[in-house]
Short mmCIF file of C-alpha atoms in Angstrom, two decimals:
data_model
loop_
_atom_site.label_atom_id
_atom_site.label_comp_id
_atom_site.label_asym_id
_atom_site.label_seq_id
_atom_site.Cartn_x
_atom_site.Cartn_y
_atom_site.Cartn_z
CA MET A 199 -128.90 -156.36 268.65
CA THR A 200 -127.72 -159.95 267.15
CA LEU A 201 -130.91 -161.91 265.67
CA LEU A 202 -131.28 -165.25 267.85
CA GLY A 203 -128.26 -164.31 269.76
CA GLU A 204 -128.79 -161.95 272.59
CA ALA A 205 -131.19 -161.73 275.66
CA TYR A 206 -132.33 -158.33 274.19
CA PHE A 207 -133.53 -160.33 270.95
CA PHE A 208 -135.91 -162.94 273.09
CA ILE A 209 -137.26 -159.88 275.16
CA TRP A 210 -138.29 -158.23 271.61
CA LEU A 211 -139.89 -161.21 270.06
CA ILE A 212 -141.94 -162.11 273.08
CA VAL A 213 -143.17 -158.67 272.63
CA LEU A 214 -143.72 -158.60 269.01
CA ALA A 215 -144.84 -162.14 268.68
CA ILE A 216 -148.16 -161.36 270.72
CA PRO A 217 -150.05 -159.76 267.94
CA ALA A 218 -148.65 -162.19 265.24
CA ILE A 219 -150.38 -165.24 267.88
CA TRP A 220 -153.48 -163.15 268.20
CA LEU A 221 -153.76 -162.63 264.28
CA GLY A 222 -153.28 -166.25 264.14
CA ILE A 223 -155.77 -167.79 266.65
CA ASN A 224 -158.32 -164.69 265.60
CA GLU A 225 -158.05 -166.74 261.62
CA LYS A 226 -156.32 -163.18 260.42
CA SER A 227 -153.63 -162.56 258.05
CA THR A 228 -150.18 -162.09 259.69
CA LYS A 229 -148.77 -160.83 256.25
CA ILE A 230 -148.22 -156.62 256.93
CA TYR A 231 -147.99 -157.64 260.34
CA GLY A 232 -144.94 -159.84 259.78
CA LEU A 233 -143.36 -157.43 257.27
CA ILE A 234 -143.71 -154.35 259.71
CA THR A 235 -141.85 -156.60 262.57
CA SER A 236 -139.11 -157.88 259.88
CA GLY A 237 -138.31 -154.05 259.14
CA ILE A 238 -138.11 -153.62 262.84
CA PHE A 239 -135.69 -156.32 263.63
CA ALA A 240 -133.80 -155.84 260.44
CA ALA A 241 -133.34 -151.92 262.15
CA PHE A 242 -132.65 -153.27 265.23
CA ALA A 243 -129.89 -155.30 263.92
CA ILE A 244 -128.40 -152.98 261.75
CA GLY A 245 -128.06 -150.53 264.87
CA SER A 246 -126.51 -147.14 264.50
CA ASP A 247 -124.87 -148.20 260.93
CA TYR A 248 -126.38 -146.04 258.80
CA LYS A 249 -124.31 -147.18 255.72
CA ALA A 250 -125.80 -150.55 256.26
CA ALA A 251 -128.99 -149.39 256.33
CA ILE A 252 -128.46 -147.64 253.01
CA TYR A 253 -127.03 -150.66 251.58
CA LEU A 254 -129.93 -153.21 252.46
CA VAL A 255 -132.77 -150.72 251.37
CA SER A 256 -131.33 -149.94 248.27
CA PHE A 257 -130.43 -153.55 248.02
CA CYS A 258 -134.06 -154.76 247.94
CA VAL A 259 -135.17 -152.20 245.57
CA PHE A 260 -132.54 -152.90 243.15
CA GLN A 261 -133.71 -156.80 243.24
CA LEU A 262 -137.24 -155.52 243.01
CA PHE A 263 -136.79 -153.82 240.05
CA LEU A 264 -134.85 -156.17 238.71
CA ALA A 265 -137.14 -158.87 238.51
CA LYS A 266 -140.06 -156.84 237.39
CA ILE A 267 -137.95 -155.40 234.45
CA LEU A 268 -136.92 -159.09 233.58
CA ILE A 269 -140.69 -160.28 233.57
CA LYS A 270 -141.02 -157.06 231.10
CA GLN A 271 -138.12 -158.10 228.85
CA ILE A 272 -139.38 -161.51 228.22
CA GLU A 273 -143.01 -160.64 227.48
CA ARG A 274 -141.33 -158.68 225.07
CA LYS A 275 -138.62 -160.51 223.83
CA GLY A 276 -139.13 -163.90 224.85
CA ARG A 277 -136.84 -166.38 227.07
CA LYS A 278 -133.08 -165.82 225.80
CA ARG A 279 -129.74 -167.03 227.25
CA ALA A 280 -128.40 -163.38 226.74
CA LEU A 281 -131.21 -162.02 228.93
CA PHE A 282 -130.88 -164.57 231.37
CA TRP A 283 -126.92 -164.52 231.94
CA ILE A 284 -127.01 -160.78 232.58
CA PHE A 285 -130.04 -160.48 234.99
CA VAL A 286 -128.31 -163.24 237.11
CA ILE A 287 -124.86 -161.44 237.17
CA LEU A 288 -126.88 -158.42 238.24
CA SER A 289 -128.40 -160.05 240.90
CA ILE A 290 -125.46 -161.61 242.60
CA LEU A 291 -123.20 -158.64 241.34
CA PRO A 292 -123.59 -156.63 244.86
CA LEU A 293 -122.78 -159.69 246.76
CA CYS A 294 -119.80 -160.37 244.39
CA ILE A 295 -118.61 -156.94 245.46
CA TYR A 296 -118.88 -156.91 248.92
CA LYS A 297 -117.19 -160.51 249.21
CA LEU A 298 -113.96 -159.21 247.12
CA THR A 299 -113.95 -155.57 248.74
CA ALA A 300 -114.21 -157.46 252.18
CA PHE A 301 -111.09 -159.70 251.36
CA PHE A 302 -109.13 -156.29 250.66
CA ASP A 303 -110.45 -154.94 253.71
CA ILE A 304 -112.62 -151.93 252.18
CA SER A 305 -116.26 -154.10 252.84
CA MET A 306 -118.12 -152.30 250.64
CA LEU A 307 -122.18 -153.18 249.95
CA GLY A 308 -122.31 -154.66 253.39
CA PHE A 309 -125.23 -155.27 255.59
CA ILE A 310 -126.39 -158.10 257.38
CA GLY A 311 -128.00 -161.31 255.64
CA ILE A 312 -126.72 -160.05 252.00
CA SER A 313 -125.68 -163.58 250.94
CA TYR A 314 -128.95 -165.10 252.17
CA LEU A 315 -130.49 -162.50 250.57
CA THR A 316 -128.89 -162.63 247.69
CA PHE A 317 -129.87 -166.50 247.30
CA LYS A 318 -133.67 -165.24 247.52
CA SER A 319 -132.89 -163.10 244.81
CA ALA A 320 -131.48 -165.03 242.61
CA GLN A 321 -133.81 -167.66 242.93
CA VAL A 322 -136.45 -165.36 242.03
CA VAL A 323 -134.51 -164.29 238.80
CA ILE A 324 -134.00 -167.26 237.61
CA GLU A 325 -137.54 -169.03 238.17
CA ILE A 326 -138.88 -165.85 236.33
CA TYR A 327 -136.57 -166.83 233.58
CA ASP A 328 -137.69 -170.27 233.55
CA GLY A 329 -141.75 -169.09 233.54
CA LEU A 330 -142.13 -170.38 237.45
CA ILE A 331 -143.02 -166.98 238.16
CA THR A 332 -144.73 -164.61 235.85
CA GLU A 333 -145.90 -161.80 238.42
CA ILE A 334 -144.15 -159.77 241.48
CA LYS A 335 -145.85 -158.10 244.14
CA PRO A 336 -143.83 -156.00 246.14
CA LEU A 337 -144.63 -156.28 249.58
CA ASP A 338 -144.65 -160.06 249.00
CA TYR A 339 -141.18 -160.14 247.89
CA LEU A 340 -139.86 -157.36 250.38
CA TYR A 341 -141.03 -159.77 252.81
CA PHE A 342 -139.61 -162.52 251.30
CA LEU A 343 -136.38 -161.09 251.41
CA ILE A 344 -136.56 -159.57 254.74
CA PHE A 345 -138.27 -162.28 256.65
CA PHE A 346 -136.43 -161.57 260.05
CA PRO A 347 -135.88 -164.87 261.62
CA CYS A 348 -133.89 -166.25 258.45
CA LEU A 349 -132.46 -162.90 257.39
CA SER A 350 -128.80 -163.65 258.56
CA SER A 351 -127.94 -167.30 258.49
CA GLY A 352 -131.15 -168.93 256.97
CA PRO A 353 -132.71 -171.61 256.16
CA ILE A 354 -133.19 -170.52 252.49
CA ASP A 355 -136.85 -170.45 251.40
CA ARG A 356 -137.95 -170.54 248.40
CA SER A 357 -140.64 -167.65 246.67
CA ARG A 358 -143.42 -169.58 245.63
CA ARG A 359 -143.81 -171.75 248.87
CA PHE A 360 -142.92 -168.41 251.19
CA GLU A 361 -146.11 -166.87 249.15
CA GLU A 362 -148.34 -169.55 249.57
CA ASP A 363 -147.64 -169.60 253.23
CA ILE A 364 -148.15 -165.92 253.83
CA ASN A 365 -151.32 -165.50 251.50
CA LYS A 366 -153.21 -167.87 253.22
CA ILE A 367 -155.35 -168.04 256.13
CA LEU A 368 -154.80 -171.04 258.73
CA PRO A 369 -158.16 -172.26 260.65
CA ARG A 370 -157.59 -172.11 264.42
CA GLU A 371 -156.63 -175.51 265.09
CA GLU A 372 -154.02 -175.82 262.30
CA TYR A 373 -152.43 -172.45 263.55
CA LEU A 374 -152.44 -173.95 267.42
CA GLU A 375 -150.91 -176.75 266.19
CA ASN A 376 -148.41 -174.88 264.27
CA LEU A 377 -147.45 -172.84 267.26
CA GLY A 378 -146.75 -175.10 269.74
CA THR A 379 -144.39 -177.05 266.98
CA GLY A 380 -143.04 -173.59 267.16
CA ILE A 381 -142.58 -172.89 270.70
CA MET A 382 -141.05 -176.75 270.74
CA TYR A 383 -138.61 -175.86 268.31
CA ILE A 384 -137.54 -172.12 269.63
CA PHE A 385 -136.65 -174.28 272.76
CA MET A 386 -134.80 -176.81 271.31
CA GLY A 387 -132.88 -174.94 269.23
CA ALA A 388 -132.33 -172.72 272.23
CA VAL A 389 -130.73 -175.72 274.02
CA TYR A 390 -128.67 -176.67 271.10
CA LYS A 391 -127.11 -173.44 270.80
CA PHE A 392 -126.84 -171.65 274.16
CA CYS A 393 -126.08 -175.43 276.10
CA PHE A 394 -124.88 -177.74 273.68
CA ALA A 395 -122.93 -175.45 271.63
CA ALA A 396 -121.41 -173.11 274.31
CA LEU A 397 -120.23 -176.30 275.74
CA LEU A 398 -118.28 -177.57 272.83
CA TYR A 399 -116.77 -174.17 272.18
CA GLN A 400 -114.99 -173.61 275.34
CA GLY A 401 -114.19 -177.17 274.87
CA PHE A 402 -112.59 -176.56 271.37
CA SER A 403 -110.64 -173.55 272.55
CA PHE A 404 -109.32 -175.37 275.65
CA ILE A 405 -107.99 -178.03 273.65
CA ASP A 406 -106.80 -175.35 270.79
CA THR A 407 -104.03 -174.34 273.59
CA TYR A 408 -102.23 -177.68 273.32
CA ASN A 409 -99.66 -177.95 270.62
CA GLN A 410 -100.15 -182.09 270.32
CA TRP A 411 -101.15 -184.37 267.61
CA TRP A 412 -104.08 -185.65 269.78
CA SER A 413 -105.25 -182.33 270.62
CA THR A 414 -105.72 -181.61 266.86
CA LEU A 415 -107.65 -184.69 266.80
CA VAL A 416 -110.02 -183.64 269.75
CA TYR A 417 -110.06 -180.36 268.18
CA MET A 418 -111.43 -181.70 264.82
CA TYR A 419 -114.48 -183.68 266.45
CA ALA A 420 -115.24 -180.93 268.94
CA TYR A 421 -115.27 -178.23 266.48
CA GLY A 422 -117.74 -180.16 264.01
CA PHE A 423 -120.02 -180.93 266.69
CA TYR A 424 -119.73 -177.32 267.73
CA LEU A 425 -120.82 -176.02 264.27
CA PHE A 426 -123.53 -178.71 264.24
CA PHE A 427 -125.03 -177.70 267.42
CA ASP A 428 -124.74 -173.50 266.72
CA PHE A 429 -125.81 -173.38 263.13
CA ALA A 430 -129.10 -176.35 263.86
CA GLY A 431 -130.01 -174.74 267.08
CA TYR A 432 -130.07 -171.17 265.25
CA SER A 433 -131.94 -172.88 262.41
CA LYS A 434 -134.52 -174.77 264.52
CA MET A 435 -135.28 -171.72 266.59
CA ALA A 436 -135.72 -169.33 263.40
CA VAL A 437 -138.02 -172.25 261.74
CA GLY A 438 -139.79 -171.91 265.56
CA ILE A 439 -139.91 -168.62 264.88
CA SER A 440 -141.23 -168.54 261.11
CA TYR A 441 -144.25 -171.12 262.32
CA VAL A 442 -145.48 -168.70 265.25
CA PHE A 443 -145.81 -165.97 262.22
CA GLY A 444 -147.56 -168.00 260.08
CA VAL A 445 -144.50 -169.04 257.66
CA LYS A 446 -143.37 -173.04 257.27
CA THR A 447 -139.99 -172.49 256.78
CA PRO A 448 -138.35 -175.41 255.72
CA GLU A 449 -135.78 -177.28 258.15
CA ASN A 450 -132.08 -176.98 257.38
CA PHE A 451 -130.78 -180.21 259.07
CA ASP A 452 -132.12 -183.97 259.48
CA LYS A 453 -129.36 -185.88 261.38
CA PRO A 454 -126.39 -185.28 259.29
CA PHE A 455 -124.22 -187.46 261.58
CA ILE A 456 -125.65 -190.70 260.34
CA SER A 457 -125.01 -190.09 257.08
CA ILE A 458 -124.01 -193.47 255.23
CA ASP A 459 -122.08 -191.67 251.99
CA MET A 460 -121.13 -187.93 250.87
CA LYS A 461 -124.60 -187.40 249.37
CA ASP A 462 -126.28 -188.50 251.97
CA PHE A 463 -124.49 -186.17 254.06
CA TRP A 464 -125.27 -182.87 251.78
CA ASN A 465 -128.86 -183.98 251.71
CA ARG A 466 -128.92 -183.68 255.61
CA TRP A 467 -126.27 -180.81 256.22
CA HIS A 468 -127.35 -177.09 255.70
CA ILE A 469 -130.35 -178.79 253.24
CA THR A 470 -131.91 -175.33 251.70
CA LEU A 471 -128.10 -174.17 250.95
CA SER A 472 -127.05 -177.57 249.16
CA HIS A 473 -130.23 -178.24 247.16
CA TRP A 474 -130.00 -174.41 246.38
CA PHE A 475 -126.84 -175.15 244.63
CA ARG A 476 -127.90 -178.34 243.68
CA ASP A 477 -131.06 -177.05 241.82
CA PHE A 478 -129.62 -173.68 240.23
CA LEU A 479 -126.05 -174.65 239.71
CA PHE A 480 -125.61 -178.44 239.66
CA SER A 481 -128.49 -179.54 237.74
CA ARG A 482 -128.27 -176.31 234.93
CA PHE A 483 -124.42 -177.20 234.63
CA ILE A 484 -125.52 -180.81 233.88
CA MET A 485 -128.05 -180.03 231.41
CA ALA A 486 -126.13 -177.66 229.68
CA SER A 487 -123.64 -180.09 229.50
CA ILE A 488 -125.73 -182.64 228.29
CA ARG A 489 -127.15 -180.23 225.75
CA GLY A 490 -124.08 -178.99 224.23
CA LYS A 491 -122.37 -182.69 224.44
CA TRP A 492 -119.05 -181.31 226.51
CA PHE A 493 -118.45 -184.97 227.79
CA ASN A 494 -118.37 -188.60 225.87
CA ASP A 495 -119.48 -189.86 229.81
CA ARG A 496 -122.25 -188.43 231.38
CA LEU A 497 -120.16 -189.80 234.71
CA VAL A 498 -117.15 -187.28 233.80
CA GLY A 499 -119.53 -184.35 233.60
CA ALA A 500 -121.79 -184.97 236.85
CA SER A 501 -117.66 -185.41 238.42
CA ILE A 502 -116.61 -182.00 237.11
CA GLY A 503 -120.26 -180.55 238.10
CA PHE A 504 -119.71 -181.94 241.64
CA VAL A 505 -116.29 -180.21 241.99
CA ILE A 506 -117.68 -177.12 240.46
CA ASN A 507 -120.93 -177.01 242.58
CA MET A 508 -118.48 -177.39 246.08
CA LEU A 509 -116.10 -175.18 244.95
CA VAL A 510 -118.71 -172.23 244.03
CA MET A 511 -120.19 -173.18 247.68
CA GLY A 512 -116.66 -172.98 249.33
CA ILE A 513 -115.94 -169.45 247.51
CA TRP A 514 -119.39 -168.57 248.85
CA HIS A 515 -118.38 -168.83 252.35
CA GLY A 516 -115.33 -166.44 251.94
CA ILE A 517 -112.74 -166.21 249.42
CA GLY A 518 -109.62 -167.41 251.85
CA TRP A 519 -107.67 -170.75 251.28
CA SER A 520 -109.16 -172.73 253.97
CA TYR A 521 -113.10 -172.24 252.50
CA ILE A 522 -111.78 -172.54 248.90
CA LEU A 523 -109.98 -176.05 249.75
CA TYR A 524 -112.96 -176.81 251.59
CA GLY A 525 -115.42 -176.55 248.67
CA LEU A 526 -112.96 -178.62 246.72
CA TYR A 527 -112.42 -181.21 249.07
CA HIS A 528 -116.04 -182.10 249.19
CA GLY A 529 -116.23 -181.79 245.39
CA ILE A 530 -114.06 -184.31 244.54
CA LEU A 531 -115.29 -186.48 247.62
CA LEU A 532 -118.60 -186.16 246.03
CA ALA A 533 -117.27 -186.84 242.76
CA ALA A 534 -115.67 -190.04 244.08
CA THR A 535 -118.78 -191.10 245.61
CA GLU A 536 -120.82 -190.72 242.21
CA ILE A 537 -118.13 -192.87 240.35
CA TYR A 538 -117.56 -195.23 243.13
CA GLN A 539 -121.59 -196.02 243.14
CA LYS A 540 -122.16 -196.14 239.44
CA LYS A 541 -119.37 -198.03 239.07
CA SER A 542 -118.46 -200.39 241.75
CA LYS A 543 -119.91 -204.07 241.75
CA PHE A 544 -118.73 -204.89 245.23
CA TYR A 545 -121.39 -201.60 246.05
CA LYS A 546 -124.17 -202.71 244.03
CA LYS A 547 -123.34 -205.97 245.90
CA TYR A 548 -123.07 -205.02 249.61
CA LYS A 549 -124.86 -201.18 249.77
CA LYS A 550 -127.36 -203.29 251.88
CA ASN A 551 -125.60 -205.12 254.19
CA ARG A 552 -125.33 -203.55 257.58
CA LEU A 553 -121.59 -204.33 258.21
CA TYR A 554 -120.87 -202.65 255.02
CA LYS A 555 -123.55 -199.71 256.16
CA ALA A 556 -121.72 -199.36 259.34
CA ILE A 557 -118.29 -199.12 257.82
CA SER A 558 -119.74 -196.65 255.11
CA TRP A 559 -121.18 -194.77 258.44
CA PHE A 560 -117.79 -194.68 260.15
CA ILE A 561 -115.59 -193.51 257.04
CA THR A 562 -118.15 -190.82 255.98
CA LEU A 563 -118.36 -188.90 259.73
CA ASN A 564 -114.52 -189.04 259.84
CA LEU A 565 -114.33 -187.60 256.31
CA VAL A 566 -117.14 -185.06 257.58
CA MET A 567 -115.12 -183.73 260.31
CA PHE A 568 -111.90 -183.44 258.29
CA GLY A 569 -113.67 -181.38 256.38
CA PHE A 570 -114.59 -179.21 259.30
CA LEU A 571 -111.19 -178.92 260.39
CA ILE A 572 -110.15 -177.62 257.06
CA PHE A 573 -113.05 -175.48 257.26
CA SER A 574 -111.96 -173.93 260.53
CA GLY A 575 -108.38 -173.05 259.28
CA LYS A 576 -106.32 -175.33 261.40
CA VAL A 577 -104.99 -177.23 258.31
CA ILE A 578 -103.65 -174.09 256.16
#
């Protein structure tokens, strides 16, 4: 079964959502039922692949023990940088093994959602070290990892926010309002994914049969809009289903094609992913560079941070030249945007001007679309 991708899933979703709705309307906790339902859908998604099932269970148990051991180590020895790096590396190690072996067509430790589960588990490890998380409740933590609407493609929730939702009983009126919003999101996401994205897919697949300069240009735009409607549709449905199960999963897209610069774009596109990298990679690099006085100019540090941040994001998508170049491309664009906005008197003078904003929007849109062309592998 493909989660959020085929009729079989939605039939089971309707059946399994009914008890969750009953619990919500009657002001009862949906946590245990939601955990069971997530386990059922994970099993459906894995199917007869027993290796993937073993990998998934092993990963969850490993990450749970890793988090609990880190808490004990901090209580005994305090927070030490070596401890931080050891546990962060251990947390992301299964994903690194999977990515490397997949590149060589061996594919060890692969299971549905390994990338997104790794983001979640690494976030917990980092926030334990920061002192923001001092206790791990096994059921809450496992539910957070395998929450089925966000299992395979996000959005990427944060553990403290998620646990607050699953341990809170909503008044009937509030749950019914969330239920209505959730159902609307599910239908909206379905239209995005199964109507708009499907039509665009047929369009750029047809255009790809031509070998002309103009066909590459049309392909670039069609592919870019296809990516948006496909992924935004999936994310919208995931958020909607989350609402049905009493969890207000954060939105993943906010009108990205109206962005007026590249920083604005990454605050609107795949928001939970870009904000994860911002909070747990970029910001930490900047703080470390300031503490260590690595650069004489903070703008230089920020520019290098943008390149590293986006390069890692590109590699996360896959160890291929198109993904690496895509990350490097966006890193350079973000660095250039930062330098321009900090140094340019022209920008400071005209940034609120309507014509300037219109031109900036047009340039940004085309830069974004060319990035999608890189991502598609058509450039290399």
